[in-house]
Amino acid sequence: IWSIICEDLIDPKLHIKSIEKIFDANFQIKDSASSELKKLTRSIIKTEQSISTTMQNIFTNAKSNDWLGGDNIVLRNGRKAIPIKTTHKNKIKGVVQDQSATGQTTYIEPISIIELNNKLSELYFFIEEEKKRILRELTTLFKPHYNRIKESFNILISLDNYNTRAKFAFKFNGIVPE
């Protein structure tokens, strides 16, 4: 009887390639899921490299002029900032993101980085929108098969239930009650 019931299962090969094109082994959307997503990902990498290079140049300059109030570029309010001695905070144009508890160090996001950080935020927004578009497209692909997918799911639940009972009965030498 199960062989007859299982004939109604939807063929999984029908859309496996569509799913594998979009998702990786950890079920995360691949960067290569669409040409637009690939392009956006490359833009993010390029922008992050520009931010790092620019920040390192400003940091090195501040270090050589003895303006630093710390040893590293830091993250403040979700933005990269340079720790500058408060007495030299006007040497670097930018937005003050934070200040140390002692008030001796001011964390400044250089003005040249602000535009790059804004671009980066915008790119991340576009990536999320593209991922939503990809998922909508995939959903549209499966929508006509909704009833067969649901039916197949219910058949597999029943099959799993009976299979589990059979394994249990076999393990404990069970018999069919009279």
PDB file of N, CA, C and O in Angstrom, residues 57-130:
ATOM      1  N   ASN A  57      45.613  55.241   6.738  1.00  0.00           N
ATOM      2  CA  ASN A  57      46.411  56.414   6.362  1.00  0.00           C
ATOM      3  C   ASN A  57      46.224  57.551   7.369  1.00  0.00           C
ATOM      4  O   ASN A  57      47.196  58.184   7.788  1.00  0.00           O
ATOM      5  N   ILE A  58      44.988  57.809   7.753  1.00  0.00           N
ATOM      6  CA  ILE A  58      44.710  58.874   8.730  1.00  0.00           C
ATOM      7  C   ILE A  58      45.304  58.505  10.085  1.00  0.00           C
ATOM      8  O   ILE A  58      45.907  59.349  10.766  1.00  0.00           O
ATOM      9  N   PHE A  59      45.168  57.253  10.467  1.00  0.00           N
ATOM     10  CA  PHE A  59      45.713  56.771  11.745  1.00  0.00           C
ATOM     11  C   PHE A  59      47.231  56.932  11.769  1.00  0.00           C
ATOM     12  O   PHE A  59      47.799  57.423  12.751  1.00  0.00           O
ATOM     13  N   THR A  60      47.880  56.522  10.684  1.00  0.00           N
ATOM     14  CA  THR A  60      49.347  56.632  10.594  1.00  0.00           C
ATOM     15  C   THR A  60      49.783  58.094  10.683  1.00  0.00           C
ATOM     16  O   THR A  60      50.758  58.417  11.377  1.00  0.00           O
ATOM     17  N   ASN A  61      49.072  58.968  10.002  1.00  0.00           N
ATOM     18  CA  ASN A  61      49.381  60.396  10.055  1.00  0.00           C
ATOM     19  C   ASN A  61      49.217  60.936  11.483  1.00  0.00           C
ATOM     20  O   ASN A  61      50.072  61.679  11.983  1.00  0.00           O
ATOM     21  N   ALA A  62      48.128  60.559  12.150  1.00  0.00           N
ATOM     22  CA  ALA A  62      47.888  61.008  13.524  1.00  0.00           C
ATOM     23  C   ALA A  62      48.964  60.470  14.470  1.00  0.00           C
ATOM     24  O   ALA A  62      49.412  61.175  15.376  1.00  0.00           O
ATOM     25  N   LYS A  63      49.399  59.256  14.213  1.00  0.00           N
ATOM     26  CA  LYS A  63      50.436  58.642  15.051  1.00  0.00           C
ATOM     27  C   LYS A  63      51.758  59.386  14.885  1.00  0.00           C
ATOM     28  O   LYS A  63      52.443  59.690  15.863  1.00  0.00           O
ATOM     29  N   SER A  64      52.117  59.693  13.643  1.00  0.00           N
ATOM     30  CA  SER A  64      53.383  60.394  13.389  1.00  0.00           C
ATOM     31  C   SER A  64      53.369  61.813  13.960  1.00  0.00           C
ATOM     32  O   SER A  64      54.421  62.378  14.268  1.00  0.00           O
ATOM     33  N   ASN A  65      52.192  62.404  14.134  1.00  0.00           N
ATOM     34  CA  ASN A  65      52.072  63.751  14.708  1.00  0.00           C
ATOM     35  C   ASN A  65      51.792  63.717  16.210  1.00  0.00           C
ATOM     36  O   ASN A  65      51.573  64.765  16.812  1.00  0.00           O
ATOM     37  N   ASP A  66      51.760  62.510  16.794  1.00  0.00           N
ATOM     38  CA  ASP A  66      51.524  62.321  18.226  1.00  0.00           C
ATOM     39  C   ASP A  66      50.161  62.872  18.680  1.00  0.00           C
ATOM     40  O   ASP A  66      50.044  63.499  19.721  1.00  0.00           O
ATOM     41  N   TRP A  67      49.127  62.624  17.851  1.00  0.00           N
ATOM     42  CA  TRP A  67      47.781  63.062  18.201  1.00  0.00           C
ATOM     43  C   TRP A  67      46.960  61.923  18.821  1.00  0.00           C
ATOM     44  O   TRP A  67      45.877  62.164  19.343  1.00  0.00           O
ATOM     45  N   LEU A  68      47.453  60.692  18.718  1.00  0.00           N
ATOM     46  CA  LEU A  68      46.661  59.537  19.132  1.00  0.00           C
ATOM     47  C   LEU A  68      46.469  59.445  20.640  1.00  0.00           C
ATOM     48  O   LEU A  68      47.371  59.715  21.418  1.00  0.00           O
ATOM     49  N   GLY A  69      45.268  59.008  21.000  1.00  0.00           N
ATOM     50  CA  GLY A  69      44.945  58.741  22.397  1.00  0.00           C
ATOM     51  C   GLY A  69      44.719  57.257  22.615  1.00  0.00           C
ATOM     52  O   GLY A  69      44.171  56.850  23.634  1.00  0.00           O
ATOM     53  N   GLY A  70      45.142  56.447  21.667  1.00  0.00           N
ATOM     54  CA  GLY A  70      44.999  54.992  21.753  1.00  0.00           C
ATOM     55  C   GLY A  70      45.871  54.323  20.714  1.00  0.00           C
ATOM     56  O   GLY A  70      46.474  54.986  19.877  1.00  0.00           O
ATOM     57  N   ASP A  71      45.904  52.991  20.774  1.00  0.00           N
ATOM     58  CA  ASP A  71      46.810  52.241  19.897  1.00  0.00           C
ATOM     59  C   ASP A  71      46.157  51.694  18.633  1.00  0.00           C
ATOM     60  O   ASP A  71      46.853  51.202  17.751  1.00  0.00           O
ATOM     61  N   ASN A  72      44.837  51.745  18.562  1.00  0.00           N
ATOM     62  CA  ASN A  72      44.141  51.093  17.445  1.00  0.00           C
ATOM     63  C   ASN A  72      42.946  51.915  16.964  1.00  0.00           C
ATOM     64  O   ASN A  72      42.385  52.706  17.719  1.00  0.00           O
ATOM     65  N   ILE A  73      42.564  51.647  15.742  1.00  0.00           N
ATOM     66  CA  ILE A  73      41.296  52.155  15.224  1.00  0.00           C
ATOM     67  C   ILE A  73      40.220  51.377  15.967  1.00  0.00           C
ATOM     68  O   ILE A  73      40.339  50.167  16.168  1.00  0.00           O
ATOM     69  N   VAL A  74      39.170  52.073  16.408  1.00  0.00           N
ATOM     70  CA  VAL A  74      38.149  51.427  17.229  1.00  0.00           C
ATOM     71  C   VAL A  74      36.768  51.571  16.597  1.00  0.00           C
ATOM     72  O   VAL A  74      36.586  52.347  15.658  1.00  0.00           O
ATOM     73  N   LEU A  75      35.835  50.821  17.124  1.00  0.00           N
ATOM     74  CA  LEU A  75      34.450  50.896  16.677  1.00  0.00           C
ATOM     75  C   LEU A  75      33.647  51.599  17.767  1.00  0.00           C
ATOM     76  O   LEU A  75      33.623  51.166  18.917  1.00  0.00           O
ATOM     77  N   ARG A  76      33.007  52.707  17.411  1.00  0.00           N
ATOM     78  CA  ARG A  76      32.162  53.454  18.336  1.00  0.00           C
ATOM     79  C   ARG A  76      30.845  53.765  17.637  1.00  0.00           C
ATOM     80  O   ARG A  76      30.839  54.266  16.515  1.00  0.00           O
ATOM     81  N   ASN A  77      29.742  53.439  18.302  1.00  0.00           N
ATOM     82  CA  ASN A  77      28.407  53.650  17.733  1.00  0.00           C
ATOM     83  C   ASN A  77      28.270  52.971  16.365  1.00  0.00           C
ATOM     84  O   ASN A  77      27.628  53.502  15.464  1.00  0.00           O
ATOM     85  N   GLY A  78      28.927  51.828  16.213  1.00  0.00           N
ATOM     86  CA  GLY A  78      28.855  51.083  14.956  1.00  0.00           C
ATOM     87  C   GLY A  78      29.668  51.687  13.830  1.00  0.00           C
ATOM     88  O   GLY A  78      29.545  51.271  12.683  1.00  0.00           O
ATOM     89  N   ARG A  79      30.517  52.656  14.128  1.00  0.00           N
ATOM     90  CA  ARG A  79      31.326  53.331  13.104  1.00  0.00           C
ATOM     91  C   ARG A  79      32.792  53.262  13.510  1.00  0.00           C
ATOM     92  O   ARG A  79      33.135  53.328  14.686  1.00  0.00           O
ATOM     93  N   LYS A  80      33.676  53.149  12.512  1.00  0.00           N
ATOM     94  CA  LYS A  80      35.111  53.148  12.786  1.00  0.00           C
ATOM     95  C   LYS A  80      35.545  54.558  13.174  1.00  0.00           C
ATOM     96  O   LYS A  80      35.143  55.535  12.537  1.00  0.00           O
ATOM     97  N   ALA A  81      36.336  54.640  14.231  1.00  0.00           N
ATOM     98  CA  ALA A  81      36.784  55.945  14.722  1.00  0.00           C
ATOM     99  C   ALA A  81      38.249  55.867  15.148  1.00  0.00           C
ATOM    100  O   ALA A  81      38.772  54.804  15.461  1.00  0.00           O
ATOM    101  N   ILE A  82      38.866  57.022  15.147  1.00  0.00           N
ATOM    102  CA  ILE A  82      40.273  57.116  15.542  1.00  0.00           C
ATOM    103  C   ILE A  82      40.327  57.770  16.919  1.00  0.00           C
ATOM    104  O   ILE A  82      39.727  58.832  17.134  1.00  0.00           O
ATOM    105  N   PRO A  83      41.055  57.123  17.854  1.00  0.00           N
ATOM    106  CA  PRO A  83      41.181  57.707  19.191  1.00  0.00           C
ATOM    107  C   PRO A  83      42.208  58.853  19.156  1.00  0.00           C
ATOM    108  O   PRO A  83      43.390  58.630  18.918  1.00  0.00           O
ATOM    109  N   ILE A  84      41.732  60.055  19.360  1.00  0.00           N
ATOM    110  CA  ILE A  84      42.589  61.240  19.302  1.00  0.00           C
ATOM    111  C   ILE A  84      42.619  61.886  20.684  1.00  0.00           C
ATOM    112  O   ILE A  84      41.585  61.965  21.360  1.00  0.00           O
ATOM    113  N   LYS A  85      43.807  62.361  21.080  1.00  0.00           N
ATOM    114  CA  LYS A  85      43.892  63.108  22.333  1.00  0.00           C
ATOM    115  C   LYS A  85      42.950  64.300  22.204  1.00  0.00           C
ATOM    116  O   LYS A  85      42.943  65.002  21.188  1.00  0.00           O
ATOM    117  N   THR A  86      42.149  64.511  23.218  1.00  0.00           N
ATOM    118  CA  THR A  86      41.141  65.567  23.168  1.00  0.00           C
ATOM    119  C   THR A  86      41.767  66.928  22.857  1.00  0.00           C
ATOM    120  O   THR A  86      41.169  67.743  22.158  1.00  0.00           O
ATOM    121  N   THR A  87      42.997  67.139  23.294  1.00  0.00           N
ATOM    122  CA  THR A  87      43.675  68.417  23.017  1.00  0.00           C
ATOM    123  C   THR A  87      43.957  68.594  21.530  1.00  0.00           C
ATOM    124  O   THR A  87      44.192  69.710  21.077  1.00  0.00           O
ATOM    125  N   HIS A  88      43.927  67.527  20.755  1.00  0.00           N
ATOM    126  CA  HIS A  88      44.199  67.581  19.311  1.00  0.00           C
ATOM    127  C   HIS A  88      42.976  67.222  18.469  1.00  0.00           C
ATOM    128  O   HIS A  88      43.105  66.973  17.265  1.00  0.00           O
ATOM    129  N   LYS A  89      41.801  67.190  19.086  1.00  0.00           N
ATOM    130  CA  LYS A  89      40.614  66.720  18.361  1.00  0.00           C
ATOM    131  C   LYS A  89      40.265  67.574  17.149  1.00  0.00           C
ATOM    132  O   LYS A  89      39.625  67.096  16.215  1.00  0.00           O
ATOM    133  N   ASN A  90      40.687  68.822  17.115  1.00  0.00           N
ATOM    134  CA  ASN A  90      40.395  69.685  15.968  1.00  0.00           C
ATOM    135  C   ASN A  90      41.353  69.455  14.800  1.00  0.00           C
ATOM    136  O   ASN A  90      41.177  70.055  13.742  1.00  0.00           O
ATOM    137  N   LYS A  91      42.342  68.605  14.982  1.00  0.00           N
ATOM    138  CA  LYS A  91      43.319  68.321  13.920  1.00  0.00           C
ATOM    139  C   LYS A  91      42.716  67.430  12.830  1.00  0.00           C
ATOM    140  O   LYS A  91      43.174  67.424  11.703  1.00  0.00           O
ATOM    141  N   ILE A  92      41.695  66.653  13.209  1.00  0.00           N
ATOM    142  CA  ILE A  92      41.047  65.760  12.235  1.00  0.00           C
ATOM    143  C   ILE A  92      39.588  66.179  12.122  1.00  0.00           C
ATOM    144  O   ILE A  92      38.852  66.163  13.108  1.00  0.00           O
ATOM    145  N   LYS A  93      39.183  66.549  10.901  1.00  0.00           N
ATOM    146  CA  LYS A  93      37.790  66.931  10.679  1.00  0.00           C
ATOM    147  C   LYS A  93      36.949  65.668  10.623  1.00  0.00           C
ATOM    148  O   LYS A  93      37.301  64.704   9.949  1.00  0.00           O
ATOM    149  N   GLY A  94      35.866  65.713  11.352  1.00  0.00           N
ATOM    150  CA  GLY A  94      34.984  64.566  11.362  1.00  0.00           C
ATOM    151  C   GLY A  94      33.928  64.681  12.430  1.00  0.00           C
ATOM    152  O   GLY A  94      33.729  65.739  13.025  1.00  0.00           O
ATOM    153  N   VAL A  95      33.262  63.561  12.677  1.00  0.00           N
ATOM    154  CA  VAL A  95      32.181  63.500  13.652  1.00  0.00           C
ATOM    155  C   VAL A  95      32.695  62.817  14.913  1.00  0.00           C
ATOM    156  O   VAL A  95      33.296  61.747  14.839  1.00  0.00           O
ATOM    157  N   VAL A  96      32.460  63.446  16.044  1.00  0.00           N
ATOM    158  CA  VAL A  96      32.823  62.842  17.326  1.00  0.00           C
ATOM    159  C   VAL A  96      31.815  61.734  17.607  1.00  0.00           C
ATOM    160  O   VAL A  96      30.614  61.986  17.711  1.00  0.00           O
ATOM    161  N   GLN A  97      32.312  60.517  17.712  1.00  0.00           N
ATOM    162  CA  GLN A  97      31.443  59.371  17.959  1.00  0.00           C
ATOM    163  C   GLN A  97      31.369  59.006  19.440  1.00  0.00           C
ATOM    164  O   GLN A  97      30.396  58.397  19.873  1.00  0.00           O
ATOM    165  N   ASP A  98      32.403  59.395  20.210  1.00  0.00           N
ATOM    166  CA  ASP A  98      32.416  59.043  21.628  1.00  0.00           C
ATOM    167  C   ASP A  98      33.574  59.769  22.293  1.00  0.00           C
ATOM    168  O   ASP A  98      34.415  60.380  21.624  1.00  0.00           O
ATOM    169  N   GLN A  99      33.586  59.674  23.608  1.00  0.00           N
ATOM    170  CA  GLN A  99      34.690  60.240  24.376  1.00  0.00           C
ATOM    171  C   GLN A  99      34.994  59.271  25.507  1.00  0.00           C
ATOM    172  O   GLN A  99      34.096  58.596  26.016  1.00  0.00           O
ATOM    173  N   SER A 100      36.258  59.190  25.898  1.00  0.00           N
ATOM    174  CA  SER A 100      36.640  58.281  26.971  1.00  0.00           C
ATOM    175  C   SER A 100      36.052  58.775  28.296  1.00  0.00           C
ATOM    176  O   SER A 100      35.669  59.943  28.425  1.00  0.00           O
ATOM    177  N   ALA A 101      36.002  57.881  29.272  1.00  0.00           N
ATOM    178  CA  ALA A 101      35.456  58.227  30.585  1.00  0.00           C
ATOM    179  C   ALA A 101      36.257  59.353  31.232  1.00  0.00           C
ATOM    180  O   ALA A 101      35.694  60.190  31.943  1.00  0.00           O
ATOM    181  N   THR A 102      37.547  59.386  30.969  1.00  0.00           N
ATOM    182  CA  THR A 102      38.397  60.430  31.565  1.00  0.00           C
ATOM    183  C   THR A 102      38.312  61.740  30.804  1.00  0.00           C
ATOM    184  O   THR A 102      38.735  62.770  31.299  1.00  0.00           O
ATOM    185  N   GLY A 103      37.800  61.670  29.564  1.00  0.00           N
ATOM    186  CA  GLY A 103      37.706  62.872  28.747  1.00  0.00           C
ATOM    187  C   GLY A 103      38.999  63.206  28.027  1.00  0.00           C
ATOM    188  O   GLY A 103      39.084  64.203  27.306  1.00  0.00           O
ATOM    189  N   GLN A 104      40.006  62.366  28.177  1.00  0.00           N
ATOM    190  CA  GLN A 104      41.306  62.636  27.556  1.00  0.00           C
ATOM    191  C   GLN A 104      41.374  62.158  26.104  1.00  0.00           C
ATOM    192  O   GLN A 104      42.245  62.590  25.358  1.00  0.00           O
ATOM    193  N   THR A 105      40.474  61.256  25.727  1.00  0.00           N
ATOM    194  CA  THR A 105      40.470  60.730  24.359  1.00  0.00           C
ATOM    195  C   THR A 105      39.106  60.971  23.723  1.00  0.00           C
ATOM    196  O   THR A 105      38.070  60.699  24.320  1.00  0.00           O
ATOM    197  N   THR A 106      39.142  61.479  22.497  1.00  0.00           N
ATOM    198  CA  THR A 106      37.935  61.697  21.712  1.00  0.00           C
ATOM    199  C   THR A 106      38.001  60.765  20.509  1.00  0.00           C
ATOM    200  O   THR A 106      39.032  60.672  19.841  1.00  0.00           O
ATOM    201  N   TYR A 107      36.914  60.064  20.246  1.00  0.00           N
ATOM    202  CA  TYR A 107      36.864  59.109  19.135  1.00  0.00           C
ATOM    203  C   TYR A 107      36.192  59.791  17.951  1.00  0.00           C
ATOM    204  O   TYR A 107      35.005  60.118  18.006  1.00  0.00           O
ATOM    205  N   ILE A 108      36.979  60.004  16.911  1.00  0.00           N
ATOM    206  CA  ILE A 108      36.511  60.771  15.756  1.00  0.00           C
ATOM    207  C   ILE A 108      36.396  59.884  14.524  1.00  0.00           C
ATOM    208  O   ILE A 108      37.326  59.157  14.177  1.00  0.00           O
ATOM    209  N   GLU A 109      35.252  59.995  13.873  1.00  0.00           N
ATOM    210  CA  GLU A 109      35.064  59.357  12.574  1.00  0.00           C
ATOM    211  C   GLU A 109      35.423  60.422  11.536  1.00  0.00           C
ATOM    212  O   GLU A 109      34.736  61.430  11.418  1.00  0.00           O
ATOM    213  N   PRO A 110      36.535  60.230  10.828  1.00  0.00           N
ATOM    214  CA  PRO A 110      36.970  61.245   9.856  1.00  0.00           C
ATOM    215  C   PRO A 110      35.915  61.503   8.784  1.00  0.00           C
ATOM    216  O   PRO A 110      35.210  60.590   8.346  1.00  0.00           O
ATOM    217  N   ILE A 111      35.836  62.747   8.370  1.00  0.00           N
ATOM    218  CA  ILE A 111      34.841  63.177   7.379  1.00  0.00           C
ATOM    219  C   ILE A 111      34.973  62.386   6.076  1.00  0.00           C
ATOM    220  O   ILE A 111      33.987  62.057   5.430  1.00  0.00           O
ATOM    221  N   SER A 112      36.210  62.025   5.715  1.00  0.00           N
ATOM    222  CA  SER A 112      36.431  61.285   4.470  1.00  0.00           C
ATOM    223  C   SER A 112      35.866  59.858   4.546  1.00  0.00           C
ATOM    224  O   SER A 112      35.613  59.229   3.527  1.00  0.00           O
ATOM    225  N   ILE A 113      35.651  59.369   5.760  1.00  0.00           N
ATOM    226  CA  ILE A 113      35.131  58.013   5.954  1.00  0.00           C
ATOM    227  C   ILE A 113      33.609  58.009   5.994  1.00  0.00           C
ATOM    228  O   ILE A 113      32.968  57.021   5.641  1.00  0.00           O
ATOM    229  N   ILE A 114      33.021  59.120   6.407  1.00  0.00           N
ATOM    230  CA  ILE A 114      31.562  59.175   6.573  1.00  0.00           C
ATOM    231  C   ILE A 114      30.842  58.796   5.286  1.00  0.00           C
ATOM    232  O   ILE A 114      29.923  57.969   5.290  1.00  0.00           O
ATOM    233  N   GLU A 115      31.271  59.372   4.170  1.00  0.00           N
ATOM    234  CA  GLU A 115      30.622  59.069   2.895  1.00  0.00           C
ATOM    235  C   GLU A 115      30.779  57.587   2.538  1.00  0.00           C
ATOM    236  O   GLU A 115      29.833  56.949   2.076  1.00  0.00           O
ATOM    237  N   LEU A 116      31.975  57.041   2.793  1.00  0.00           N
ATOM    238  CA  LEU A 116      32.205  55.620   2.502  1.00  0.00           C
ATOM    239  C   LEU A 116      31.348  54.738   3.410  1.00  0.00           C
ATOM    240  O   LEU A 116      30.785  53.730   2.950  1.00  0.00           O
ATOM    241  N   ASN A 117      31.238  55.097   4.693  1.00  0.00           N
ATOM    242  CA  ASN A 117      30.402  54.320   5.622  1.00  0.00           C
ATOM    243  C   ASN A 117      28.930  54.395   5.225  1.00  0.00           C
ATOM    244  O   ASN A 117      28.203  53.406   5.325  1.00  0.00           O
ATOM    245  N   ASN A 118      28.496  55.569   4.781  1.00  0.00           N
ATOM    246  CA  ASN A 118      27.111  55.709   4.325  1.00  0.00           C
ATOM    247  C   ASN A 118      26.868  54.848   3.082  1.00  0.00           C
ATOM    248  O   ASN A 118      25.823  54.210   2.942  1.00  0.00           O
ATOM    249  N   LYS A 119      27.838  54.829   2.174  1.00  0.00           N
ATOM    250  CA  LYS A 119      27.742  53.992   0.976  1.00  0.00           C
ATOM    251  C   LYS A 119      27.652  52.517   1.381  1.00  0.00           C
ATOM    252  O   LYS A 119      26.857  51.757   0.830  1.00  0.00           O
ATOM    253  N   LEU A 120      28.481  52.142   2.370  1.00  0.00           N
ATOM    254  CA  LEU A 120      28.484  50.764   2.851  1.00  0.00           C
ATOM    255  C   LEU A 120      27.119  50.391   3.436  1.00  0.00           C
ATOM    256  O   LEU A 120      26.577  49.324   3.134  1.00  0.00           O
ATOM    257  N   SER A 121      26.555  51.274   4.241  1.00  0.00           N
ATOM    258  CA  SER A 121      25.221  51.026   4.818  1.00  0.00           C
ATOM    259  C   SER A 121      24.183  50.862   3.712  1.00  0.00           C
ATOM    260  O   SER A 121      23.316  49.987   3.779  1.00  0.00           O
ATOM    261  N   GLU A 122      24.274  51.703   2.704  1.00  0.00           N
ATOM    262  CA  GLU A 122      23.351  51.631   1.581  1.00  0.00           C
ATOM    263  C   GLU A 122      23.499  50.310   0.830  1.00  0.00           C
ATOM    264  O   GLU A 122      22.509  49.682   0.459  1.00  0.00           O
ATOM    265  N   LEU A 123      24.738  49.862   0.636  1.00  0.00           N
ATOM    266  CA  LEU A 123      24.982  48.585  -0.043  1.00  0.00           C
ATOM    267  C   LEU A 123      24.390  47.422   0.748  1.00  0.00           C
ATOM    268  O   LEU A 123      23.789  46.504   0.166  1.00  0.00           O
ATOM    269  N   TYR A 124      24.550  47.448   2.071  1.00  0.00           N
ATOM    270  CA  TYR A 124      23.962  46.385   2.902  1.00  0.00           C
ATOM    271  C   TYR A 124      22.434  46.401   2.790  1.00  0.00           C
ATOM    272  O   TYR A 124      21.798  45.346   2.753  1.00  0.00           O
ATOM    273  N   PHE A 125      21.851  47.583   2.719  1.00  0.00           N
ATOM    274  CA  PHE A 125      20.404  47.693   2.536  1.00  0.00           C
ATOM    275  C   PHE A 125      20.005  47.069   1.195  1.00  0.00           C
ATOM    276  O   PHE A 125      19.044  46.294   1.116  1.00  0.00           O
ATOM    277  N   PHE A 126      20.739  47.408   0.126  1.00  0.00           N
ATOM    278  CA  PHE A 126      20.436  46.864  -1.197  1.00  0.00           C
ATOM    279  C   PHE A 126      20.589  45.347  -1.229  1.00  0.00           C
ATOM    280  O   PHE A 126      19.834  44.656  -1.918  1.00  0.00           O
ATOM    281  N   ILE A 127      21.566  44.824  -0.494  1.00  0.00           N
ATOM    282  CA  ILE A 127      21.752  43.364  -0.431  1.00  0.00           C
ATOM    283  C   ILE A 127      20.531  42.715   0.215  1.00  0.00           C
ATOM    284  O   ILE A 127      20.033  41.698  -0.277  1.00  0.00           O
ATOM    285  N   GLU A 128      20.047  43.287   1.301  1.00  0.00           N
ATOM    286  CA  GLU A 128      18.863  42.725   1.956  1.00  0.00           C
ATOM    287  C   GLU A 128      17.651  42.764   1.021  1.00  0.00           C
ATOM    288  O   GLU A 128      16.880  41.805   0.968  1.00  0.00           O
ATOM    289  N   GLU A 129      17.500  43.849   0.295  1.00  0.00           N
ATOM    290  CA  GLU A 129      16.393  43.960  -0.653  1.00  0.00           C
ATOM    291  C   GLU A 129      16.521  42.925  -1.772  1.00  0.00           C
ATOM    292  O   GLU A 129      15.530  42.315  -2.185  1.00  0.00           O
ATOM    293  N   GLU A 130      17.744  42.711  -2.249  1.00  0.00           N
ATOM    294  CA  GLU A 130      17.967  41.719  -3.309  1.00  0.00           C
ATOM    295  C   GLU A 130      17.686  40.311  -2.792  1.00  0.00           C
ATOM    296  O   GLU A 130      17.092  39.484  -3.492  1.00  0.00           O
TER     297      GLU A 130
END
